[in-house]
């Protein structure tokens, strides 16, 4: 199963840097755009990317915008998506270990490419711990069902 990556215009340069890193690691991914720095609307790309995950085509995603926050707000509106905007290694690791996050959101105006690559690696390589954390993730799903 492959990853999926997407951005708006502000996140585009970081997306391209991350793609180079994924290529170096030999990891397969789909790029849902945007494909240049022309101004566009981040909710469009967040929804596209999340659809690739909820359909089962891709197992996890990376979204880049200026802050990472707009993308995370949009992605978390989609049932089955647990998105985390991260700018430090601890958060990137534990949003996988404890929240079973399936989308990592990065701010191109917040983190540089070097740190972003580290965050991506932690997000890809850290397994969900399950156990008591599974119960909590199930409770997140209950909130989705009720709302
Ligand atoms: C675009 O200027 C910017 O608002 C967007 O990339 C993002 O940071 C929103 O959260």
PDB file of C-alpha atoms and ligand atoms in Angstrom:
ATOM      1  CA  UNK A   1       0.000   0.000   0.000  1.00  0.00           C
ATOM      2  CA  UNK A   2       1.173   3.445  -0.851  1.00  0.00           C
ATOM      3  CA  UNK A   3       1.255   6.821   0.858  1.00  0.00           C
ATOM      4  CA  UNK A   4      -0.563   9.879  -0.444  1.00  0.00           C
ATOM      5  CA  UNK A   5       0.764  13.427  -0.358  1.00  0.00           C
ATOM      6  CA  UNK A   6      -0.866  16.781  -1.074  1.00  0.00           C
ATOM      7  CA  UNK A   7      -0.521  20.508  -0.520  1.00  0.00           C
ATOM      8  CA  UNK A   8      -1.802  23.945  -1.349  1.00  0.00           C
ATOM      9  CA  UNK A   9       0.396  26.590  -2.995  1.00  0.00           C
ATOM     10  CA  UNK A  10       2.090  27.519   0.300  1.00  0.00           C
ATOM     11  CA  UNK A  11       2.920  23.897   1.032  1.00  0.00           C
ATOM     12  CA  UNK A  12       3.957  23.032  -2.524  1.00  0.00           C
ATOM     13  CA  UNK A  13       7.736  23.611  -2.123  1.00  0.00           C
ATOM     14  CA  UNK A  14       7.806  21.473   1.036  1.00  0.00           C
ATOM     15  CA  UNK A  15       5.755  18.761  -0.661  1.00  0.00           C
ATOM     16  CA  UNK A  16       8.324  18.586  -3.439  1.00  0.00           C
ATOM     17  CA  UNK A  17      11.160  18.291  -0.899  1.00  0.00           C
ATOM     18  CA  UNK A  18       9.341  15.505   0.946  1.00  0.00           C
ATOM     19  CA  UNK A  19       8.745  13.656  -2.327  1.00  0.00           C
ATOM     20  CA  UNK A  20      12.514  13.622  -2.918  1.00  0.00           C
ATOM     21  CA  UNK A  21      12.951  12.106   0.542  1.00  0.00           C
ATOM     22  CA  UNK A  22      10.280   9.462  -0.108  1.00  0.00           C
ATOM     23  CA  UNK A  23      11.967   8.651  -3.423  1.00  0.00           C
ATOM     24  CA  UNK A  24      15.316   8.242  -1.655  1.00  0.00           C
ATOM     25  CA  UNK A  25      13.641   5.826   0.783  1.00  0.00           C
ATOM     26  CA  UNK A  26      12.026   3.951  -2.093  1.00  0.00           C
ATOM     27  CA  UNK A  27       8.536   4.557  -0.718  1.00  0.00           C
ATOM     28  CA  UNK A  28       5.605   4.585  -3.116  1.00  0.00           C
ATOM     29  CA  UNK A  29       3.173   7.509  -2.997  1.00  0.00           C
ATOM     30  CA  UNK A  30       0.463   9.270  -4.954  1.00  0.00           C
ATOM     31  CA  UNK A  31       0.555  13.062  -5.334  1.00  0.00           C
ATOM     32  CA  UNK A  32      -2.949  14.601  -5.376  1.00  0.00           C
ATOM     33  CA  UNK A  33      -1.624  18.141  -6.031  1.00  0.00           C
ATOM     34  CA  UNK A  34      -1.439  21.029  -6.093  1.00  0.00           C
ATOM     35  CA  UNK A  35       1.260  20.962  -8.757  1.00  0.00           C
ATOM     36  CA  UNK A  36       2.572  24.540  -8.675  1.00  0.00           C
ATOM     37  CA  UNK A  37       2.667  27.688  -6.533  1.00  0.00           C
ATOM     38  CA  UNK A  38      -0.423  29.283  -8.085  1.00  0.00           C
ATOM     39  CA  UNK A  39      -2.814  30.328  -5.304  1.00  0.00           C
ATOM     40  CA  UNK A  40      -5.395  27.652  -4.482  1.00  0.00           C
ATOM     41  CA  UNK A  41      -7.661  26.500  -1.650  1.00  0.00           C
ATOM     42  CA  UNK A  42      -6.274  24.017   0.857  1.00  0.00           C
ATOM     43  CA  UNK A  43      -9.641  22.354   1.706  1.00  0.00           C
ATOM     44  CA  UNK A  44      -9.827  21.010  -1.859  1.00  0.00           C
ATOM     45  CA  UNK A  45      -6.542  19.124  -1.490  1.00  0.00           C
ATOM     46  CA  UNK A  46      -7.248  17.978   2.051  1.00  0.00           C
ATOM     47  CA  UNK A  47     -10.509  16.389   0.918  1.00  0.00           C
ATOM     48  CA  UNK A  48      -8.864  14.777  -2.141  1.00  0.00           C
ATOM     49  CA  UNK A  49      -6.123  13.263  -0.032  1.00  0.00           C
ATOM     50  CA  UNK A  50      -8.470  11.984   2.674  1.00  0.00           C
ATOM     51  CA  UNK A  51     -10.621  10.295   0.032  1.00  0.00           C
ATOM     52  CA  UNK A  52      -7.609   8.218  -1.030  1.00  0.00           C
ATOM     53  CA  UNK A  53      -7.299   6.956   2.537  1.00  0.00           C
ATOM     54  CA  UNK A  54     -10.970   6.325   3.283  1.00  0.00           C
ATOM     55  CA  UNK A  55     -11.316   4.448  -0.034  1.00  0.00           C
ATOM     56  CA  UNK A  56      -8.446   2.185   1.008  1.00  0.00           C
ATOM     57  CA  UNK A  57      -6.236   3.151  -1.963  1.00  0.00           C
ATOM     58  CA  UNK A  58      -3.577   4.638   0.319  1.00  0.00           C
ATOM     59  CA  UNK A  59      -2.714   3.809   3.913  1.00  0.00           C
ATOM     60  CA  UNK A  60      -1.451   7.124   5.282  1.00  0.00           C
ATOM     61  CA  UNK A  61      -1.099  10.711   4.078  1.00  0.00           C
ATOM     62  CA  UNK A  62       0.992  13.850   4.332  1.00  0.00           C
ATOM     63  CA  UNK A  63      -0.546  17.299   3.839  1.00  0.00           C
ATOM     64  CA  UNK A  64       1.430  20.545   3.566  1.00  0.00           C
ATOM     65  CA  UNK A  65       0.100  24.091   3.793  1.00  0.00           C
ATOM     66  CA  UNK A  66       1.516  27.273   5.283  1.00  0.00           C
ATOM     67  CA  UNK A  67       0.913  26.355   8.907  1.00  0.00           C
ATOM     68  CA  UNK A  68      -0.266  22.734   8.723  1.00  0.00           C
ATOM     69  CA  UNK A  69      -3.305  23.856  10.689  1.00  0.00           C
ATOM     70  CA  UNK A  70      -5.800  24.577   7.908  1.00  0.00           C
ATOM     71  CA  UNK A  71      -5.097  21.154   6.390  1.00  0.00           C
ATOM     72  CA  UNK A  72      -5.522  19.436   9.762  1.00  0.00           C
ATOM     73  CA  UNK A  73      -8.848  21.187  10.434  1.00  0.00           C
ATOM     74  CA  UNK A  74     -10.175  20.022   7.048  1.00  0.00           C
ATOM     75  CA  UNK A  75      -8.815  16.491   7.270  1.00  0.00           C
ATOM     76  CA  UNK A  76     -10.316  15.949  10.718  1.00  0.00           C
ATOM     77  CA  UNK A  77     -13.789  16.682   9.290  1.00  0.00           C
ATOM     78  CA  UNK A  78     -13.585  13.428   7.320  1.00  0.00           C
ATOM     79  CA  UNK A  79     -14.838  10.303   9.099  1.00  0.00           C
ATOM     80  CA  UNK A  80     -12.009   7.853   9.646  1.00  0.00           C
ATOM     81  CA  UNK A  81      -9.281  10.475   9.411  1.00  0.00           C
ATOM     82  CA  UNK A  82      -7.112  11.306  12.398  1.00  0.00           C
ATOM     83  CA  UNK A  83      -4.872  14.190  11.323  1.00  0.00           C
ATOM     84  CA  UNK A  84      -2.139  15.824  13.383  1.00  0.00           C
ATOM     85  CA  UNK A  85      -0.305  19.070  12.667  1.00  0.00           C
ATOM     86  CA  UNK A  86       3.214  18.458  13.979  1.00  0.00           C
ATOM     87  CA  UNK A  87       6.356  20.541  14.152  1.00  0.00           C
ATOM     88  CA  UNK A  88       8.351  18.475  16.666  1.00  0.00           C
ATOM     89  CA  UNK A  89       9.598  14.888  16.684  1.00  0.00           C
ATOM     90  CA  UNK A  90       7.892  13.865  19.929  1.00  0.00           C
ATOM     91  CA  UNK A  91       4.449  14.786  18.578  1.00  0.00           C
ATOM     92  CA  UNK A  92       5.058  13.089  15.215  1.00  0.00           C
ATOM     93  CA  UNK A  93       6.063   9.876  16.998  1.00  0.00           C
ATOM     94  CA  UNK A  94       3.312   9.805  19.588  1.00  0.00           C
ATOM     95  CA  UNK A  95       0.481  10.809  17.305  1.00  0.00           C
ATOM     96  CA  UNK A  96       1.208   7.485  15.618  1.00  0.00           C
ATOM     97  CA  UNK A  97       1.876   5.479  18.806  1.00  0.00           C
ATOM     98  CA  UNK A  98      -1.126   6.768  20.774  1.00  0.00           C
ATOM     99  CA  UNK A  99      -3.621   8.328  18.323  1.00  0.00           C
ATOM    100  CA  UNK A 100      -3.046   6.035  15.327  1.00  0.00           C
ATOM    101  CA  UNK A 101      -2.953   9.222  13.241  1.00  0.00           C
ATOM    102  CA  UNK A 102      -3.295   8.505   9.538  1.00  0.00           C
ATOM    103  CA  UNK A 103      -2.544  12.016   8.236  1.00  0.00           C
ATOM    104  CA  UNK A 104       0.480  14.166   9.086  1.00  0.00           C
ATOM    105  CA  UNK A 105       0.047  17.899   8.472  1.00  0.00           C
ATOM    106  CA  UNK A 106       3.106  20.086   8.053  1.00  0.00           C
ATOM    107  CA  UNK A 107       3.520  23.842   7.861  1.00  0.00           C
ATOM    108  CA  UNK A 108       5.923  24.920   5.146  1.00  0.00           C
ATOM    109  CA  UNK A 109       6.209  28.286   6.899  1.00  0.00           C
ATOM    110  CA  UNK A 110       6.912  26.535  10.219  1.00  0.00           C
ATOM    111  CA  UNK A 111       9.365  23.706   9.546  1.00  0.00           C
ATOM    112  CA  UNK A 112      12.317  23.409   7.185  1.00  0.00           C
ATOM    113  CA  UNK A 113      12.799  20.490   4.825  1.00  0.00           C
ATOM    114  CA  UNK A 114      15.331  18.753   7.102  1.00  0.00           C
ATOM    115  CA  UNK A 115      12.990  18.663  10.094  1.00  0.00           C
ATOM    116  CA  UNK A 116      10.047  17.789   7.850  1.00  0.00           C
ATOM    117  CA  UNK A 117      11.906  14.694   6.615  1.00  0.00           C
ATOM    118  CA  UNK A 118      12.502  13.606  10.233  1.00  0.00           C
ATOM    119  CA  UNK A 119       8.842  14.138  11.075  1.00  0.00           C
ATOM    120  CA  UNK A 120       7.805  12.153   8.012  1.00  0.00           C
ATOM    121  CA  UNK A 121      10.138   9.290   8.957  1.00  0.00           C
ATOM    122  CA  UNK A 122       8.711   9.110  12.479  1.00  0.00           C
ATOM    123  CA  UNK A 123       5.183   9.257  11.115  1.00  0.00           C
ATOM    124  CA  UNK A 124       5.858   6.429   8.667  1.00  0.00           C
ATOM    125  CA  UNK A 125       7.996   4.218  10.891  1.00  0.00           C
ATOM    126  CA  UNK A 126       6.174   4.394  14.242  1.00  0.00           C
ATOM    127  CA  UNK A 127       3.587   1.699  14.890  1.00  0.00           C
ATOM    128  CA  UNK A 128       0.344   2.253  16.796  1.00  0.00           C
ATOM    129  CA  UNK A 129       0.689   0.779  20.290  1.00  0.00           C
ATOM    130  CA  UNK A 130      -2.928  -0.412  20.560  1.00  0.00           C
ATOM    131  CA  UNK A 131      -4.075  -1.610  24.010  1.00  0.00           C
ATOM    132  CA  UNK A 132      -5.610   1.226  26.012  1.00  0.00           C
ATOM    133  CA  UNK A 133      -4.972   3.538  23.083  1.00  0.00           C
ATOM    134  CA  UNK A 134      -7.230   1.418  20.874  1.00  0.00           C
ATOM    135  CA  UNK A 135     -10.086   2.024  23.315  1.00  0.00           C
ATOM    136  CA  UNK A 136      -9.513   5.770  22.999  1.00  0.00           C
ATOM    137  CA  UNK A 137      -9.360   5.665  19.224  1.00  0.00           C
ATOM    138  CA  UNK A 138     -12.634   3.699  19.297  1.00  0.00           C
ATOM    139  CA  UNK A 139     -14.116   6.513  21.387  1.00  0.00           C
ATOM    140  CA  UNK A 140     -13.032   9.003  18.684  1.00  0.00           C
ATOM    141  CA  UNK A 141     -14.948   6.874  16.169  1.00  0.00           C
ATOM    142  CA  UNK A 142     -17.981   6.989  18.477  1.00  0.00           C
ATOM    143  CA  UNK A 143     -17.835  10.791  18.451  1.00  0.00           C
ATOM    144  CA  UNK A 144     -17.833  10.686  14.629  1.00  0.00           C
ATOM    145  CA  UNK A 145     -20.891   8.413  14.606  1.00  0.00           C
ATOM    146  CA  UNK A 146     -22.813  10.645  17.035  1.00  0.00           C
ATOM    147  CA  UNK A 147     -22.047  13.853  15.158  1.00  0.00           C
TER     148      UNK A 147
HETATM  149  C1  LIG B   1      -2.246  30.144   2.525  1.00  0.00           C
HETATM  150  O1  LIG B   1      -1.811  31.467   2.478  1.00  0.00           O
HETATM  151  C2  LIG B   1      -2.367  29.678   3.978  1.00  0.00           C
HETATM  152  O2  LIG B   1      -3.420  30.332   4.604  1.00  0.00           O
HETATM  153  C3  LIG B   1      -2.548  28.179   4.043  1.00  0.00           C
HETATM  154  O3  LIG B   1      -1.505  27.563   3.405  1.00  0.00           O
HETATM  155  C4  LIG B   1      -2.586  27.554   5.414  1.00  0.00           C
HETATM  156  O4  LIG B   1      -1.526  27.992   6.196  1.00  0.00           O
HETATM  157  C5  LIG B   1      -3.838  27.549   6.121  1.00  0.00           C
HETATM  158  O5  LIG B   1      -3.965  27.008   7.218  1.00  0.00           O
END
